């Protein structure tokens, strides 16, 4: 079955091309695991090549699996593309093709001329690019620029920060200039493209007090000594078996090779099929085990930190974290292994024996603080950003008053005179319910800024507050804003969706306005996320000012109607 680009995928391509069209340098695209970065990359390559057939592109990743995945995504949407592959793991060492897919390990020793001029470099899993000049990626970029001084680089990642240096688009020595797209786990779940996550507090916990740290993370050897204890392993496996009885595909993250082996052996003792993979597992054996796991022949797979990126197993419906981490990026990558959709999968259960949920907060509300030009991408061992519901053991946000799972009520406590600064709201997903407010007045306006595409601004008067949303009827077909406008109209009115703001305003009487809207604070602004009932006040007013802004001059050619599979 094939599908066209999803609205947010089209928006990501638009954002990158608009950024370059307006003279921008190196953009960063942040998209949650499971939302189709490979599809966006393939479509971007295809569109760039159609804009300029002479363009020379390089697609870089760090593992052979991602090389193969990105090649397949491009060939599905652009089967006539002239591509090459440079990956020792795949047995290919191509160099001269105009579209070249490569693993950075295979190609970083090449001089700046052996693979020819490269106008654009796309980097998947861009969080692996370091900030200093000693890494393979940056050395390769420097060499390529000797042949192509105006080369552009675009990065794609689910976690736009590093443990050692924070935000990828901030601070001295950064490769990426601006984050142009940020579509996270929360948005993906909200829009129905990712599987919901649920978490339960566990009786078994891992004590990291006294574990040595280096570079902001636990020292691997010291961490494994603290984690790999028989009583911890037995207790954790007992809970996995009890809570995962109805779950069909388990993935366990362990603190080291020996620890992963011990967890595997304990699970096998319970009569459950289980295998282990690590960096020491021979390539052929590792591929065989992973195929068997994906085919459902193995119920549980333990690993020693080799399945955090580039691993696609949609049916995973239980993630067990037995590896504590101070890295926010690593935590999000681990949890992201369970967010893909699959037939028969309603959600993914996260069992956090390592205290990572409490330590880092909800994965749909991760915020990397910015101080002095770099962000903080790590937590402290004793940070607490979640609490356990006494009614159902769910991990919920610290400020939650009503448990969303069992409706347990927490008493309202009197605020202390010196309230501590909140360190984040936390569960595996943000749960504090947004508020419903009654609509007292509705107005529709033409919203226009010079050089920008106009939109229809909808203003909802709710008591003393006014909440606004912008409906982008005139954005390009297939773009994310136009897709949201189409959805907005079809949910509220009959007939063909307006092509212009003027038409929408003329037909505003056809719109069925809501009696209540649901709002939540997103950053500094309110966001409307729900509507219900029917407005019973005076008929909404539609106003259209005379000002007509100019459209941007940089335009891309229309693509054909080829459907792109996801």
Coordinates of C-alpha atoms in Angstrom, one line a residue:
X1 CA 0.0 0.0 0.0
X2 CA 1.3 3.4 -0.9
X3 CA 0.6 6.9 0.5
X4 CA 1.4 10.5 -0.3
X5 CA 3.6 12.5 2.0
X6 CA 2.0 13.3 5.4
X7 CA 1.4 17.0 6.1
X8 CA 4.3 17.4 8.5
X9 CA 6.6 15.6 6.0
X10 CA 5.7 18.1 3.3
X11 CA 6.2 20.9 5.8
X12 CA 9.7 19.6 6.6
X13 CA 10.7 19.7 2.9
X14 CA 9.1 23.1 2.4
X15 CA 11.0 24.4 5.5
X16 CA 14.4 23.2 4.2
X17 CA 13.9 24.5 0.7
X18 CA 12.5 27.8 1.9
X19 CA 15.5 28.2 4.2
X20 CA 17.9 27.7 1.4
X21 CA 15.8 29.8 -1.0
X22 CA 16.1 32.7 1.5
X23 CA 19.9 32.4 1.6
X24 CA 20.1 30.2 4.8
X25 CA 23.1 28.0 5.6
X26 CA 22.9 24.6 7.3
X27 CA 19.4 23.7 8.6
X28 CA 18.5 21.1 11.2
X29 CA 15.3 19.0 11.0
X30 CA 14.1 17.3 14.2
X31 CA 11.6 14.5 13.7
X32 CA 10.6 11.9 16.2
X33 CA 11.6 8.3 15.7
X34 CA 9.0 6.6 13.6
X35 CA 7.7 9.7 11.8
X36 CA 9.5 8.9 8.5
X37 CA 12.8 10.8 8.3
X38 CA 13.9 8.5 5.5
X39 CA 10.8 9.4 3.5
X40 CA 11.5 13.1 4.0
X41 CA 15.2 12.7 3.0
X42 CA 14.2 10.7 -0.2
X43 CA 11.6 13.3 -1.2
X44 CA 14.0 16.1 -0.6
X45 CA 16.7 14.4 -2.7
X46 CA 14.1 13.9 -5.5
X47 CA 12.9 17.5 -5.4
X48 CA 16.4 18.9 -5.3
X49 CA 17.3 16.8 -8.3
X50 CA 14.2 18.0 -10.2
X51 CA 14.9 21.6 -9.4
X52 CA 18.5 21.2 -10.6
X53 CA 19.4 18.0 -12.5
X54 CA 23.1 18.8 -12.3
X55 CA 23.1 18.9 -8.5
X56 CA 25.5 16.5 -6.7
X57 CA 24.2 15.1 -3.4
X58 CA 25.8 13.1 -0.6
X59 CA 23.7 11.2 2.0
X60 CA 25.7 10.3 5.1
X61 CA 24.8 7.9 8.0
X62 CA 26.8 5.9 10.5
X63 CA 25.6 2.3 10.0
X64 CA 24.9 0.1 7.0
X65 CA 21.3 -0.5 8.0
X66 CA 20.5 3.2 7.6
X67 CA 22.3 3.3 4.3
X68 CA 20.1 0.5 2.9
X69 CA 17.0 2.0 4.5
X70 CA 17.5 5.4 2.9
X71 CA 18.4 3.9 -0.5
X72 CA 15.2 1.9 -0.5
X73 CA 13.1 4.9 0.4
X74 CA 14.6 6.9 -2.5
X75 CA 14.1 4.1 -5.0
X76 CA 10.5 3.7 -4.1
X77 CA 9.8 7.3 -4.8
X78 CA 12.4 7.9 -7.5
X79 CA 13.2 4.6 -9.2
X80 CA 15.1 6.3 -12.1
X81 CA 17.5 8.1 -9.8
X82 CA 21.2 7.6 -10.7
X83 CA 22.5 6.6 -7.3
X84 CA 25.7 5.0 -5.8
X85 CA 26.4 3.3 -2.5
X86 CA 29.7 3.6 -0.6
X87 CA 29.5 1.2 2.4
X88 CA 32.0 -1.5 3.3
X89 CA 29.3 -3.3 5.2
X90 CA 27.1 -3.5 2.1
X91 CA 30.0 -4.4 -0.2
X92 CA 29.8 -1.3 -2.4
X93 CA 32.4 1.4 -2.9
X94 CA 30.8 3.7 -5.5
X95 CA 32.2 7.2 -5.7
X96 CA 31.1 9.2 -8.8
X97 CA 27.3 9.0 -9.0
X98 CA 25.5 12.3 -8.7
X99 CA 23.4 10.9 -5.8
X100 CA 25.7 9.0 -3.4
X101 CA 24.6 7.2 -0.2
X102 CA 27.5 6.4 2.2
X103 CA 28.4 5.4 5.7
X104 CA 30.8 8.0 7.2
X105 CA 33.2 5.3 8.3
X106 CA 33.7 4.1 4.7
X107 CA 34.1 7.5 3.1
X108 CA 35.8 9.8 5.6
X109 CA 39.3 9.0 4.5
X110 CA 38.6 9.9 0.9
X111 CA 40.2 13.1 -0.4
X112 CA 38.0 16.0 -1.5
X113 CA 38.1 14.9 -5.2
X114 CA 37.6 11.2 -5.2
X115 CA 33.8 11.5 -4.8
X116 CA 33.6 14.6 -7.0
X117 CA 31.9 17.9 -6.2
X118 CA 29.1 17.7 -3.6
X119 CA 26.7 20.6 -3.5
X120 CA 24.5 19.3 -0.8
X121 CA 25.2 16.9 2.1
X122 CA 22.3 15.3 4.1
X123 CA 23.2 13.7 7.4
X124 CA 20.9 11.3 9.1
X125 CA 21.2 10.8 12.9
X126 CA 22.8 14.2 13.0
X127 CA 23.2 14.2 16.8
X128 CA 26.3 12.0 16.2
X129 CA 28.1 15.0 14.7
X130 CA 30.4 16.4 17.3
X131 CA 31.1 20.1 17.9
X132 CA 34.9 19.9 17.7
X133 CA 37.0 19.3 14.6
X134 CA 38.4 15.8 15.5
X135 CA 35.4 13.7 14.3
X136 CA 35.0 11.9 11.0
X137 CA 32.0 14.0 10.0
X138 CA 33.7 17.4 10.5
X139 CA 36.9 16.3 8.8
X140 CA 35.0 15.1 5.8
X141 CA 33.0 18.3 5.6
X142 CA 36.2 20.4 5.6
X143 CA 37.7 18.3 2.8
X144 CA 34.5 18.5 0.7
X145 CA 34.4 22.3 1.1
X146 CA 37.8 22.6 -0.6
X147 CA 36.0 21.5 -3.8
X148 CA 32.6 23.0 -3.1
X149 CA 33.0 26.2 -0.9
X150 CA 29.3 26.9 -1.1
X151 CA 28.2 23.4 -0.1
X152 CA 25.1 23.2 2.1
X153 CA 24.6 20.6 4.9
X154 CA 21.2 19.6 6.3
X155 CA 20.9 17.4 9.4
X156 CA 18.1 15.1 10.4
X157 CA 17.6 13.7 13.9
X158 CA 15.1 12.7 16.6
X159 CA 17.2 14.2 19.3
X160 CA 18.7 17.6 18.4
X161 CA 21.2 17.8 21.2
X162 CA 24.3 16.1 22.5
X163 CA 25.3 15.1 26.0
X164 CA 28.7 16.9 25.8
X165 CA 27.6 20.2 24.0
X166 CA 23.8 20.6 24.1
X167 CA 21.7 21.9 21.3
X168 CA 23.1 21.1 17.8
X169 CA 22.1 24.5 16.5
X170 CA 23.6 26.6 19.3
X171 CA 27.0 27.4 20.7
X172 CA 30.5 27.9 19.2
X173 CA 31.7 25.4 16.7
X174 CA 28.3 24.1 15.7
X175 CA 27.7 22.7 12.2
X176 CA 24.0 23.5 12.0
X177 CA 22.7 27.1 12.0
X178 CA 19.0 26.8 12.7
X179 CA 16.4 24.2 13.6
X180 CA 13.8 24.7 10.9
X181 CA 11.5 21.8 11.9
X182 CA 10.7 20.2 15.3
X183 CA 8.0 17.5 15.1
X184 CA 8.3 15.5 18.3
X185 CA 6.8 12.4 19.9
X186 CA 3.9 14.4 21.4
X187 CA 2.9 15.8 18.0
X188 CA 3.2 12.4 16.4
X189 CA 1.0 10.7 19.0
X190 CA -1.5 13.6 18.9
X191 CA -1.8 13.3 15.1
X192 CA -2.2 9.6 15.2
X193 CA 1.1 8.7 13.5
X194 CA 2.9 7.2 16.6
X195 CA 1.8 4.7 19.2
X196 CA 0.8 6.0 22.6
X197 CA 3.2 5.3 25.5
X198 CA 2.2 4.2 29.0
X199 CA 4.5 3.7 32.0
X200 CA 4.2 1.9 35.3
X201 CA 6.4 2.5 38.3
X202 CA 8.3 -0.7 39.2
X203 CA 9.0 -2.2 42.5
X204 CA 12.5 -3.1 41.4
X205 CA 14.8 -0.1 41.1
X206 CA 18.5 0.5 40.4
X207 CA 20.6 2.5 42.8
X208 CA 23.1 4.7 41.1
X209 CA 24.4 6.5 44.2
X210 CA 28.1 6.5 44.1
X211 CA 28.4 5.4 40.5
X212 CA 31.3 7.3 38.9
X213 CA 30.6 9.8 36.1
X214 CA 32.7 11.1 33.2
X215 CA 31.7 13.7 30.7
X216 CA 28.3 14.0 32.2
X217 CA 27.4 10.3 31.9
X218 CA 27.8 7.3 34.1
X219 CA 31.1 5.4 33.5
X220 CA 30.1 2.2 31.7
X221 CA 32.1 -0.3 33.8
X222 CA 31.0 1.3 37.1
X223 CA 27.4 1.4 36.0
X224 CA 27.4 -2.3 35.0
X225 CA 28.8 -3.3 38.4
X226 CA 25.9 -1.4 40.1
X227 CA 23.2 -2.8 37.8
X228 CA 24.3 -6.4 37.1
X229 CA 23.2 -8.0 40.4
X230 CA 21.2 -11.2 40.6
X231 CA 18.5 -9.9 42.9
X232 CA 17.9 -6.9 40.6
X233 CA 17.8 -9.0 37.5
X234 CA 15.4 -11.5 39.0
X235 CA 13.1 -8.8 40.4
X236 CA 13.0 -6.9 37.1
X237 CA 12.3 -10.1 35.1
X238 CA 9.5 -11.0 37.5
X239 CA 7.8 -7.7 36.9
X240 CA 8.4 -7.9 33.1
X241 CA 6.7 -11.3 33.0
X242 CA 3.8 -10.1 35.2
X243 CA 3.2 -6.8 33.5
X244 CA 4.0 -8.0 30.0
X245 CA 1.8 -11.1 29.9
X246 CA -0.4 -9.7 27.2
X247 CA 2.5 -8.0 25.3
X248 CA 4.0 -9.8 22.3
X249 CA 7.3 -8.1 21.6
X250 CA 9.7 -7.0 24.3
X251 CA 12.9 -5.0 24.0
X252 CA 15.3 -4.6 26.9
X253 CA 18.1 -2.1 27.2
X254 CA 20.9 -3.3 29.5
X255 CA 24.1 -1.7 30.9
X256 CA 26.7 -4.0 29.3
X257 CA 27.3 -7.3 27.4
X258 CA 27.4 -9.5 30.5
X259 CA 24.3 -7.7 31.9
X260 CA 22.4 -8.3 28.7
X261 CA 23.4 -12.0 28.8
X262 CA 22.2 -12.4 32.4
X263 CA 18.9 -10.7 31.7
X264 CA 18.4 -13.0 28.6
X265 CA 19.2 -16.1 30.7
X266 CA 16.7 -15.1 33.4
X267 CA 13.9 -14.5 30.9
X268 CA 14.6 -17.9 29.3
X269 CA 14.2 -19.5 32.7
X270 CA 10.6 -18.3 32.7
X271 CA 10.0 -20.2 29.4
X272 CA 10.0 -17.1 27.3
X273 CA 12.0 -17.1 24.0
X274 CA 14.8 -14.5 24.3
X275 CA 18.0 -13.6 22.5
X276 CA 20.8 -11.0 23.0
X277 CA 22.7 -8.8 20.6
X278 CA 25.7 -6.5 21.3
X279 CA 28.6 -4.9 19.5
X280 CA 30.5 -8.2 20.0
X281 CA 27.8 -10.2 18.2
X282 CA 29.1 -11.3 14.7
X283 CA 27.3 -9.4 11.9
X284 CA 25.7 -12.4 10.3
X285 CA 24.4 -13.8 13.7
X286 CA 23.2 -10.4 14.7
X287 CA 21.2 -9.9 11.5
X288 CA 19.7 -13.4 11.9
X289 CA 18.6 -12.7 15.5
X290 CA 17.1 -9.4 14.6
X291 CA 15.2 -10.9 11.6
X292 CA 13.8 -13.6 13.9
X293 CA 12.7 -11.0 16.4
X294 CA 11.0 -8.9 13.8
X295 CA 9.2 -12.0 12.4
X296 CA 7.8 -12.8 15.9
X297 CA 9.9 -15.9 16.3
X298 CA 11.6 -14.4 19.4
X299 CA 9.5 -12.7 22.0
X300 CA 12.2 -10.7 23.8
X301 CA 15.5 -9.2 22.7
X302 CA 18.0 -7.9 25.1
X303 CA 20.8 -5.6 23.9
X304 CA 23.8 -3.7 25.2
X305 CA 23.2 -0.3 23.6
X306 CA 23.3 -1.3 19.9
X307 CA 19.6 -0.8 19.1
X308 CA 19.1 2.8 20.0
X309 CA 19.3 4.2 16.5
X310 CA 18.7 2.7 13.1
X311 CA 16.5 -0.1 14.5
X312 CA 13.0 -0.4 13.1
X313 CA 10.7 -2.9 14.8
X314 CA 7.1 -1.5 14.8
X315 CA 5.6 -4.4 16.8
X316 CA 7.6 -3.6 20.0
X317 CA 5.0 -3.1 22.6
X318 CA 7.1 -3.3 25.8
X319 CA 10.4 -1.4 26.4
X320 CA 12.3 -2.3 29.6
X321 CA 14.9 0.2 30.7
X322 CA 17.6 -1.5 32.9
X323 CA 20.3 0.9 31.8
X324 CA 20.3 4.3 33.8
X325 CA 21.4 7.3 31.7
X326 CA 22.0 10.9 32.3
X327 CA 21.8 11.6 28.6
X328 CA 18.4 13.1 27.6
X329 CA 19.1 12.2 23.9
X330 CA 19.8 8.5 24.8
X331 CA 16.6 8.3 26.9
X332 CA 14.5 9.7 24.1
X333 CA 16.1 7.3 21.6
X334 CA 15.5 4.3 23.8
X335 CA 11.8 5.2 24.4
X336 CA 11.4 5.9 20.7
X337 CA 11.9 2.2 19.9
X338 CA 8.4 1.6 21.0
X339 CA 6.5 4.5 19.3
X340 CA 6.0 3.0 15.9
X341 CA 2.5 1.8 14.9
X342 CA 1.7 -1.8 14.1
X343 CA -1.4 -3.9 13.5
X344 CA -2.9 -5.1 16.8
X345 CA -0.8 -2.7 18.9
X346 CA -2.7 -0.2 21.0
X347 CA 0.2 1.3 22.9
X348 CA 3.7 0.5 24.2
X349 CA 4.4 -0.1 27.9
X350 CA 7.6 1.4 29.2
X351 CA 9.0 -0.3 32.4
X352 CA 11.6 2.0 33.9
X353 CA 13.8 0.0 36.3
X354 CA 16.5 2.6 35.7
X355 CA 14.7 5.7 36.9
X356 CA 15.0 7.4 33.6
X357 CA 11.4 8.6 33.3
X358 CA 11.6 10.2 36.8
X359 CA 15.0 11.7 36.0
X360 CA 14.4 13.2 32.5
X361 CA 10.7 13.9 32.4
X362 CA 8.0 13.3 29.7
X363 CA 9.4 12.5 26.3
X364 CA 6.8 14.8 24.7
X365 CA 7.9 17.8 26.8
X366 CA 11.7 17.5 26.7
X367 CA 13.3 21.0 26.8
X368 CA 17.0 21.5 26.6
X369 CA 17.9 24.6 28.6
X370 CA 20.1 27.2 26.9
X371 CA 22.8 28.9 29.0
X372 CA 25.7 30.7 27.5
X373 CA 25.0 29.5 24.0
X374 CA 24.8 25.8 24.6
X375 CA 22.0 23.6 25.9
X376 CA 21.9 21.2 28.8
X377 CA 21.3 17.7 27.4
X378 CA 21.8 15.8 30.6
X379 CA 20.1 15.3 34.0
X380 CA 21.5 14.8 37.5
X381 CA 21.3 11.4 39.1
X382 CA 19.0 12.5 41.9
X383 CA 16.6 14.7 39.8
X384 CA 12.9 13.9 40.2
X385 CA 10.5 14.8 37.5
X386 CA 7.6 12.4 38.0
X387 CA 5.5 10.9 40.7
X388 CA 3.8 7.5 41.1
X389 CA 0.0 7.2 41.3
X390 CA -0.9 5.2 44.4
X391 CA -4.0 4.0 42.7
X392 CA -2.6 2.3 39.5
X393 CA 1.2 2.9 39.8
X394 CA 1.3 5.0 36.7
X395 CA 4.1 7.6 36.4
X396 CA 2.5 11.0 36.0
X397 CA 3.5 14.7 35.9
X398 CA 4.5 16.3 39.2
X399 CA 1.7 18.8 38.9
X400 CA -1.0 16.3 38.0
X401 CA -4.0 16.5 40.3
X402 CA -6.1 13.7 38.7
X403 CA -4.5 10.5 37.4
X404 CA -5.6 10.1 33.7
X405 CA -5.5 6.3 34.1
X406 CA -7.5 5.7 37.2
X407 CA -8.8 9.2 38.2
X408 CA -7.1 9.1 41.6
X409 CA -7.3 12.6 43.1
X410 CA -4.3 14.2 44.8
X411 CA -5.1 16.8 47.5
X412 CA -4.3 20.4 46.8
X413 CA -1.4 21.3 48.9
X414 CA -0.7 24.8 50.2
X415 CA 2.2 26.4 48.3
X416 CA 5.4 26.9 50.4
X417 CA 6.5 30.4 51.0
X418 CA 9.6 29.8 48.9
X419 CA 8.4 27.5 46.1
X420 CA 11.2 25.6 44.2
X421 CA 11.7 26.3 40.5
X422 CA 9.9 23.5 38.6
X423 CA 12.4 21.1 36.9
X424 CA 9.8 19.8 34.4
X425 CA 6.5 18.0 34.3
X426 CA 7.1 14.3 34.0
X427 CA 5.6 11.0 33.1
X428 CA 6.4 9.1 29.9
X429 CA 3.9 11.4 28.2
X430 CA 2.6 14.8 29.4
X431 CA -0.8 14.3 31.0
X432 CA -2.1 17.5 32.6
X433 CA -5.5 17.9 30.8
X434 CA -5.9 21.2 28.8
X435 CA -8.8 23.4 29.7
X436 CA -12.2 23.7 28.0
X437 CA -13.5 27.3 27.7
X438 CA -16.8 28.6 26.5
X439 CA -16.9 30.7 23.3
X440 CA -18.7 34.0 23.7
X441 CA -17.8 35.6 20.4
X442 CA -16.2 34.6 17.0
X443 CA -14.7 36.7 14.3
X444 CA -12.9 35.9 11.1
X445 CA -10.2 38.1 9.6
X446 CA -7.8 38.2 6.7
X447 CA -4.3 38.0 8.2
X448 CA -1.5 39.3 6.0
X449 CA 2.1 40.4 6.4
X450 CA 4.3 41.8 3.7
X451 CA 6.1 39.1 1.8
X452 CA 4.1 36.3 3.5
X453 CA 1.3 34.1 2.2
X454 CA -2.1 35.4 3.7
X455 CA -4.2 33.3 6.0
X456 CA -7.6 33.5 7.7
X457 CA -7.3 34.5 11.4
X458 CA -10.1 33.1 13.6
X459 CA -10.6 34.9 17.0
X460 CA -12.6 33.2 19.8
X461 CA -13.7 35.6 22.5
X462 CA -13.9 33.6 25.8
X463 CA -14.7 35.9 28.7
X464 CA -11.8 38.3 29.1
X465 CA -9.5 36.2 26.9
X466 CA -9.1 36.0 23.1
X467 CA -7.7 32.8 21.5
X468 CA -6.6 32.8 17.9
X469 CA -5.8 30.3 15.2
X470 CA -4.6 30.8 11.6
X471 CA -6.1 28.8 8.7
X472 CA -3.7 28.7 5.7
X473 CA -6.0 28.2 2.7
X474 CA -3.5 29.7 0.2
X475 CA -0.4 27.7 1.0
X476 CA 0.9 25.3 -1.6
X477 CA -1.2 22.1 -2.1
X478 CA 0.4 19.2 -0.3
X479 CA 2.1 21.5 2.3
X480 CA 1.5 21.0 6.0
X481 CA -0.4 24.4 6.5
X482 CA -2.7 23.7 3.5
X483 CA -3.3 20.1 4.7
X484 CA -4.3 21.4 8.1
X485 CA -6.6 24.0 6.5
X486 CA -8.3 21.3 4.4
X487 CA -8.9 19.2 7.5
X488 CA -10.2 22.3 9.5
X489 CA -12.7 23.1 6.8
X490 CA -14.0 19.6 6.2
X491 CA -14.6 19.2 10.0
X492 CA -16.7 22.4 10.1
X493 CA -18.3 23.0 6.7
X494 CA -19.6 21.2 3.6
X495 CA -18.6 21.7 0.0
X496 CA -15.3 22.2 -1.7
X497 CA -12.5 23.6 0.5
X498 CA -11.8 27.3 -0.3
X499 CA -8.7 28.0 -2.4
X500 CA -8.3 31.6 -1.1
X501 CA -8.9 33.5 2.1
X502 CA -11.3 35.8 0.4
X503 CA -13.5 32.8 -0.6
X504 CA -13.3 31.4 2.9
X505 CA -14.5 34.7 4.3
X506 CA -17.4 34.9 1.8
X507 CA -18.5 31.4 2.8
X508 CA -17.9 31.9 6.6
X509 CA -21.6 31.5 7.1
X510 CA -21.2 27.9 6.1
X511 CA -18.8 27.2 9.0
X512 CA -20.3 25.5 12.1
X513 CA -18.5 27.3 14.9
X514 CA -17.8 25.5 18.2
X515 CA -19.5 26.3 21.5
X516 CA -16.3 25.5 23.5
X517 CA -12.6 25.2 22.6
X518 CA -9.9 23.4 24.4
X519 CA -6.7 25.4 24.9
X520 CA -3.2 24.7 26.3
X521 CA -0.2 26.9 26.8
X522 CA 2.7 26.1 24.4
X523 CA 5.7 28.2 25.2
X524 CA 4.5 31.8 25.4
X525 CA 1.3 31.3 23.3
X526 CA -2.0 29.5 23.6
X527 CA -2.8 26.7 21.3
X528 CA -6.3 25.5 20.3
X529 CA -6.3 21.7 20.4
X530 CA -10.0 20.8 20.6
X531 CA -13.5 22.0 19.8
X532 CA -17.0 20.8 20.8
X533 CA -20.6 21.8 20.9
X534 CA -22.2 24.5 18.8
X535 CA -21.9 28.3 19.2
X536 CA -25.2 29.9 20.1
X537 CA -24.3 33.6 20.2
X538 CA -24.5 36.2 17.5
X539 CA -23.5 35.1 14.0
X540 CA -19.7 35.3 13.6
X541 CA -18.3 38.4 11.9
X542 CA -16.1 38.1 8.8
X543 CA -13.8 41.1 7.9
X544 CA -11.4 41.5 5.0
X545 CA -8.9 44.4 4.9
X546 CA -8.0 45.9 1.5
X547 CA -4.2 45.2 1.9
X548 CA -2.9 42.5 -0.4
X549 CA 0.7 41.4 0.4
X550 CA 3.2 40.3 -2.2
X551 CA 3.9 36.6 -2.6
X552 CA 7.5 35.3 -2.3
X553 CA 9.3 35.1 -5.6
X554 CA 11.2 31.9 -5.0
X555 CA 9.1 29.1 -6.4
X556 CA 9.7 25.5 -7.0
X557 CA 8.4 23.6 -10.0
X558 CA 5.4 21.4 -9.6
X559 CA 6.2 17.7 -9.0
X560 CA 4.3 15.0 -10.7
X561 CA 1.6 12.9 -9.0
X562 CA 3.9 10.0 -8.1
X563 CA 2.8 8.5 -4.8
X564 CA 5.5 8.1 -2.2
X565 CA 5.3 4.9 0.0
X566 CA 5.9 5.2 3.7

